[in-house]
CSV table of C-alpha atoms in Angstrom, one decimal:
chain,number,residue,atom,x,y,z
A,1,MET,CA,5.2,13.7,-2.9
A,2,ILE,CA,7.7,12.0,-0.8
A,3,VAL,CA,11.2,12.6,-2.3
A,4,ILE,CA,14.0,10.3,-1.1
A,5,ALA,CA,17.5,11.4,-2.3
A,6,GLY,CA,21.1,10.9,-1.4
A,7,PRO,CA,24.2,8.9,-2.3
A,8,CYS,CA,24.2,5.2,-2.7
A,9,VAL,CA,26.7,4.7,0.1
A,10,ILE,CA,28.4,6.9,2.7
A,11,GLU,CA,31.8,7.5,1.1
A,12,ASP,CA,33.2,10.2,3.5
A,13,ARG,CA,31.9,13.0,5.6
A,14,ASP,CA,32.7,15.8,3.1
A,15,ILE,CA,30.8,14.2,0.2
A,16,LEU,CA,27.9,13.2,2.5
A,17,PHE,CA,27.5,16.8,3.8
A,18,GLU,CA,27.9,18.3,0.3
A,19,ILE,CA,25.0,16.1,-0.9
A,20,ALA,CA,22.9,16.7,2.2
A,21,SER,CA,23.4,20.5,1.8
A,22,GLU,CA,21.9,20.2,-1.8
A,23,VAL,CA,19.0,18.2,-0.5
A,24,LYS,CA,18.3,20.8,2.2
A,25,SER,CA,18.3,23.5,-0.5
A,26,LEU,CA,15.8,21.6,-2.5
A,27,LYS,CA,13.7,21.0,0.6
A,28,ASP,CA,13.6,24.8,1.1
A,29,ALA,CA,12.8,25.4,-2.6
A,30,PHE,CA,10.1,22.7,-2.8
A,31,PRO,CA,8.6,22.6,0.7
A,32,GLU,CA,5.4,20.9,-0.5
A,33,HIS,CA,7.3,17.6,-0.7
A,34,ARG,CA,8.4,15.4,2.2
A,35,TRP,CA,12.2,15.2,1.8
A,36,VAL,CA,14.1,12.2,3.2
A,37,PHE,CA,17.9,11.9,2.9
A,38,LYS,CA,19.2,8.5,2.1
A,39,ALA,CA,22.6,6.9,2.4
A,40,SER,CA,23.8,3.4,3.3
A,41,PHE,CA,26.3,2.6,6.0
A,42,ASP,CA,27.0,-0.8,4.5
A,43,LYS,CA,26.3,-2.2,1.0
A,44,ALA,CA,26.2,-5.9,1.9
A,45,ASN,CA,25.1,-7.0,-1.5
A,46,ARG,CA,27.9,-5.7,-3.8
A,47,SER,CA,28.7,-7.7,-6.9
A,48,SER,CA,32.3,-8.3,-5.8
A,49,ILE,CA,33.9,-9.0,-2.5
A,50,ASP,CA,36.5,-6.3,-3.4
A,51,SER,CA,33.9,-3.5,-3.8
A,52,TYR,CA,33.6,-0.7,-1.3
A,53,ARG,CA,30.8,-1.4,1.2
A,54,GLY,CA,30.8,1.7,3.5
A,55,PRO,CA,32.0,2.9,6.9
A,56,GLY,CA,30.0,0.4,8.9
A,57,ILE,CA,27.1,0.8,11.3
A,58,ASP,CA,28.7,2.8,14.1
A,59,LYS,CA,30.5,5.5,12.0
A,60,GLY,CA,27.7,5.5,9.4
A,61,LEU,CA,24.9,6.1,12.0
A,62,ALA,CA,27.0,8.8,13.6
A,63,MET,CA,27.3,10.7,10.3
A,64,LEU,CA,23.6,10.3,9.5
A,65,SER,CA,22.8,11.7,13.0
A,66,GLU,CA,25.0,14.7,12.1
A,67,VAL,CA,23.0,15.1,8.9
A,68,LYS,CA,19.8,15.2,10.8
A,69,SER,CA,21.0,17.8,13.3
A,70,LYS,CA,22.9,20.0,10.9
A,71,PHE,CA,20.5,20.1,8.0
A,72,GLY,CA,17.2,19.3,9.6
A,73,LEU,CA,16.4,16.4,7.3
A,74,GLU,CA,14.7,13.2,7.9
A,75,VAL,CA,17.0,10.3,7.1
A,76,THR,CA,16.8,6.7,6.0
A,77,THR,CA,19.2,3.8,5.6
A,78,ASP,CA,18.9,0.1,4.9
A,79,ILE,CA,19.4,-2.8,7.2
A,80,HIS,CA,20.5,-6.3,6.3
A,81,GLU,CA,20.2,-8.2,9.6
A,82,SER,CA,17.5,-8.2,12.2
A,83,TRP,CA,19.8,-7.0,15.0
A,84,GLN,CA,20.5,-3.8,13.1
A,85,ALA,CA,16.9,-2.6,13.4
A,86,LYS,CA,17.2,-1.4,17.0
A,87,PRO,CA,20.3,0.8,16.7
A,88,VAL,CA,19.3,2.1,13.3
A,89,ALA,CA,15.9,3.1,14.6
A,90,GLU,CA,17.6,5.3,17.2
A,91,VAL,CA,18.8,7.6,14.4
A,92,VAL,CA,16.7,7.2,11.3
A,93,ASP,CA,13.1,8.2,10.5
A,94,VAL,CA,12.6,5.5,7.9
A,95,ILE,CA,14.1,2.0,7.8
A,96,GLN,CA,14.7,0.6,4.3
A,97,ILE,CA,14.6,-3.1,3.5
A,98,PRO,CA,16.7,-3.9,0.4
A,99,ALA,CA,15.1,-5.6,-2.6
A,100,PHE,CA,17.0,-8.8,-2.2
A,101,LEU,CA,15.7,-9.2,1.4
A,102,CYS,CA,12.1,-8.1,0.9
A,103,ARG,CA,10.7,-11.5,1.9
A,104,GLN,CA,12.9,-12.0,5.0
A,105,THR,CA,10.3,-12.4,7.7
A,106,ASP,CA,12.6,-11.8,10.7
A,107,LEU,CA,14.0,-8.7,9.1
A,108,LEU,CA,10.6,-7.3,8.4
A,109,VAL,CA,9.3,-8.1,11.9
A,110,ALA,CA,12.3,-6.5,13.5
A,111,ALA,CA,11.9,-3.3,11.4
A,112,ALA,CA,8.2,-3.1,12.1
A,113,ARG,CA,8.6,-3.4,15.8
A,114,THR,CA,10.8,-0.3,16.0
A,115,GLY,CA,7.8,1.9,15.4
A,116,LYS,CA,9.5,3.6,12.5
A,117,THR,CA,8.2,3.9,8.9
A,118,VAL,CA,9.4,0.8,7.0
A,119,ASN,CA,10.1,1.2,3.3
A,120,VAL,CA,10.4,-2.2,1.5
A,121,LYS,CA,12.0,-2.2,-1.9
A,122,LYS,CA,10.2,-4.7,-4.2
A,123,GLY,CA,12.5,-7.6,-5.2
A,124,GLN,CA,13.5,-7.7,-8.8
A,125,PHE,CA,12.1,-11.3,-8.7
A,126,MET,CA,8.7,-10.3,-7.2
A,127,ALA,CA,5.3,-9.8,-8.8
A,128,PRO,CA,3.6,-6.6,-7.5
A,129,TRP,CA,0.6,-8.5,-6.1
A,130,ASP,CA,2.9,-10.7,-4.1
A,131,MET,CA,4.0,-7.6,-2.1
A,132,GLY,CA,0.7,-8.0,-0.3
A,133,ASN,CA,2.3,-10.8,1.7
A,134,VAL,CA,5.1,-8.4,2.7
A,135,VAL,CA,2.6,-5.8,3.8
A,136,ASN,CA,0.7,-8.4,5.8
A,137,LYS,CA,3.9,-9.4,7.7
A,138,LEU,CA,4.5,-5.8,8.6
A,139,GLU,CA,0.9,-5.1,9.6
A,140,LYS,CA,0.8,-8.2,11.9
A,141,SER,CA,4.1,-6.9,13.4
A,142,ASN,CA,2.4,-3.5,14.2
A,143,ALA,CA,4.3,-1.4,11.7
A,144,SER,CA,3.4,2.3,12.1
A,145,GLU,CA,3.6,3.2,8.4
A,146,ILE,CA,4.5,1.1,5.3
A,147,TRP,CA,6.0,2.2,2.0
A,148,LEU,CA,6.7,-0.1,-1.0
A,149,THR,CA,9.2,0.9,-3.6
A,150,GLU,CA,9.1,-0.2,-7.2
A,151,ARG,CA,12.6,-0.6,-8.7
A,152,GLY,CA,12.2,-2.7,-11.8
A,153,THR,CA,11.8,-6.4,-12.5
A,154,THR,CA,14.5,-8.8,-13.9
A,155,PHE,CA,14.3,-9.0,-17.6
A,156,GLY,CA,16.7,-11.6,-18.9
A,157,TYR,CA,20.3,-11.3,-17.8
A,158,ASN,CA,21.8,-8.0,-16.4
A,159,ASN,CA,18.7,-6.0,-17.3
A,160,LEU,CA,15.5,-4.6,-15.7
A,161,VAL,CA,12.2,-3.5,-17.0
A,162,VAL,CA,9.5,-1.4,-15.3
A,163,ASP,CA,5.9,-2.5,-15.4
A,164,PHE,CA,4.0,0.7,-14.3
A,165,ARG,CA,0.9,-1.4,-13.6
A,166,SER,CA,2.8,-2.3,-10.4
A,167,ILE,CA,2.2,1.1,-8.9
A,168,PRO,CA,-1.6,1.0,-8.8
A,169,ILE,CA,-1.5,-2.7,-7.9
A,170,MET,CA,0.7,-2.1,-4.9
A,171,LYS,CA,-1.3,0.9,-3.8
A,172,LYS,CA,-4.3,-1.5,-3.3
A,173,THR,CA,-2.4,-2.8,-0.3
A,174,GLY,CA,-2.9,0.5,1.4
A,175,ALA,CA,0.8,1.2,1.5
A,176,LYS,CA,2.3,4.3,0.0
A,177,VAL,CA,4.2,3.5,-3.2
A,178,ILE,CA,7.6,5.0,-4.1
A,179,PHE,CA,9.3,4.7,-7.5
A,180,ASP,CA,13.1,4.2,-7.5
A,181,ALA,CA,14.0,6.1,-10.7
A,182,THR,CA,17.7,5.4,-10.5
A,183,HIS,CA,17.9,1.7,-9.6
A,184,SER,CA,15.3,1.0,-12.2
A,185,VAL,CA,17.8,1.9,-14.9
A,186,GLN,CA,20.5,-0.3,-13.4
A,187,LYS,CA,22.0,-3.2,-15.2
A,188,PRO,CA,22.7,-5.6,-12.3
A,189,GLY,CA,26.2,-7.0,-12.5
A,190,GLY,CA,26.3,-5.7,-16.1
A,191,LEU,CA,30.0,-4.6,-15.9
A,192,GLY,CA,31.3,-7.9,-14.5
A,193,LYS,CA,32.4,-7.0,-11.0
A,194,VAL,CA,30.1,-4.0,-10.7
A,195,SER,CA,26.6,-3.0,-12.0
A,196,GLY,CA,26.1,-0.8,-15.0
A,197,GLY,CA,23.2,1.5,-15.8
A,198,ASP,CA,21.7,4.1,-18.1
A,199,ARG,CA,21.1,7.3,-16.2
A,200,GLU,CA,19.9,9.1,-19.3
A,201,PHE,CA,16.6,7.3,-18.9
A,202,VAL,CA,15.9,8.4,-15.3
A,203,PRO,CA,13.9,11.5,-16.2
A,204,TYR,CA,11.6,9.5,-18.6
A,205,LEU,CA,10.8,6.8,-16.0
A,206,ALA,CA,10.3,9.3,-13.2
A,207,ARG,CA,7.8,11.3,-15.4
A,208,ALA,CA,6.0,8.1,-16.2
A,209,ALA,CA,5.7,7.2,-12.5
A,210,VAL,CA,4.3,10.6,-11.6
A,211,ALA,CA,1.8,10.4,-14.4
A,212,VAL,CA,0.6,7.0,-13.0
A,213,GLY,CA,0.1,8.6,-9.6
A,214,VAL,CA,3.0,7.4,-7.5
A,215,ASP,CA,3.2,8.7,-3.9
A,216,GLY,CA,6.9,9.4,-4.0
A,217,LEU,CA,10.2,9.2,-5.8
A,218,PHE,CA,13.6,7.8,-4.9
A,219,PHE,CA,16.9,9.1,-6.5
A,220,GLU,CA,20.5,8.4,-5.8
A,221,ILE,CA,22.6,11.6,-6.5
A,222,HIS,CA,26.2,12.5,-6.4
A,223,PRO,CA,28.4,15.5,-7.4
A,224,GLN,CA,30.5,13.2,-9.6
A,225,PRO,CA,28.7,9.9,-10.4
A,226,GLU,CA,31.5,8.7,-12.5
A,227,LYS,CA,33.7,8.7,-9.4
A,228,ALA,CA,31.1,7.3,-7.0
A,229,LEU,CA,32.2,4.2,-5.1
A,230,SER,CA,28.9,2.4,-5.7
A,231,ASP,CA,26.1,2.6,-8.4
A,232,GLY,CA,27.8,5.5,-10.3
A,233,ALA,CA,26.4,4.4,-13.7
A,234,ASN,CA,22.8,5.0,-12.7
A,235,MET,CA,23.1,7.9,-10.3
A,236,LEU,CA,22.1,11.5,-11.2
A,237,LYS,CA,24.5,14.4,-11.1
A,238,ILE,CA,23.4,16.9,-8.4
A,239,GLU,CA,23.5,19.7,-11.0
A,240,ASP,CA,20.8,18.0,-13.0
A,241,PHE,CA,18.6,17.1,-10.1
A,242,LYS,CA,17.1,20.4,-9.3
A,243,ASP,CA,15.8,21.0,-12.8
A,244,LEU,CA,14.3,17.5,-12.8
A,245,ILE,CA,12.5,18.0,-9.5
A,246,GLU,CA,11.1,21.3,-10.7
A,247,ARG,CA,9.6,19.6,-13.8
A,248,LEU,CA,8.3,16.6,-11.8
A,249,THR,CA,6.7,19.0,-9.3
A,250,LYS,CA,4.7,20.7,-12.0
A,251,LEU,CA,3.7,17.3,-13.5
A,252,ASP,CA,2.7,16.0,-10.0
A,253,SER,CA,0.5,19.1,-9.4
A,254,PHE,CA,-1.2,18.6,-12.8
A,255,VAL,CA,-1.9,14.9,-12.2
A,256,ARG,CA,-3.3,15.5,-8.7
A,257,ARG,CA,-5.4,18.4,-9.9
A,258,GLU,CA,-6.8,16.5,-12.9
A,259,PHE,CA,-7.0,13.0,-11.7
A,260,GLY,CA,-6.9,13.1,-7.9
A,261,GLU,CA,-4.4,11.7,-5.4
A,262,ASN,CA,-4.3,8.2,-7.1
A,263,GLY,CA,-3.5,9.4,-10.6
């Protein structure tokens, strides 16, 4: 599997390195997976204008570059504007397109033209089959590798639901499909000025995605989620993450052995 893990946003260098160290330890313990460290330098879509957004592109990319060199991890971060693609591509291995921006043609084209892997998070408003148009935009822009990430679909107000049919449907595009286990339990804007979430359901949804035959998993993790500056309600505690990965690895091995690569 591909395993993407890290904090929602870069808070400071110490916390970033603490989490990166844990991801490196897991990479050493489970070398059969492709590990990618994730952190955002700017959260441009926060619920409130008063919410913490991150250190910005210059400081953020500098710290992600340190993570790469110090821990030997692949890294990913998201971009919100087309001009960011070029400087971000100089540091990261995978460029992430946020769910709210998954249809932004100029952003997709700019990301594809960097030659980096592009991971597009499916919009909460998007049907899985409509992601074929997203893949087509990237392919026509000569993307080197395309990932699509399922992260739940809007279900009424302040709630998401996961339709696991979306995984095999999106795999028909030829792209690798990732399941975002932590954002899928989010309650967007559910706490007024910030989003809520139910992290207790993360293991259940992650197991379901593996059983369906997903290509990878995405988790936001933090040493103290209740004190995290973004998405704390749906993030996993680092201390719980290793046990979950161990269980998911066993399940993934069983699924691939019994049902093949596609579940």
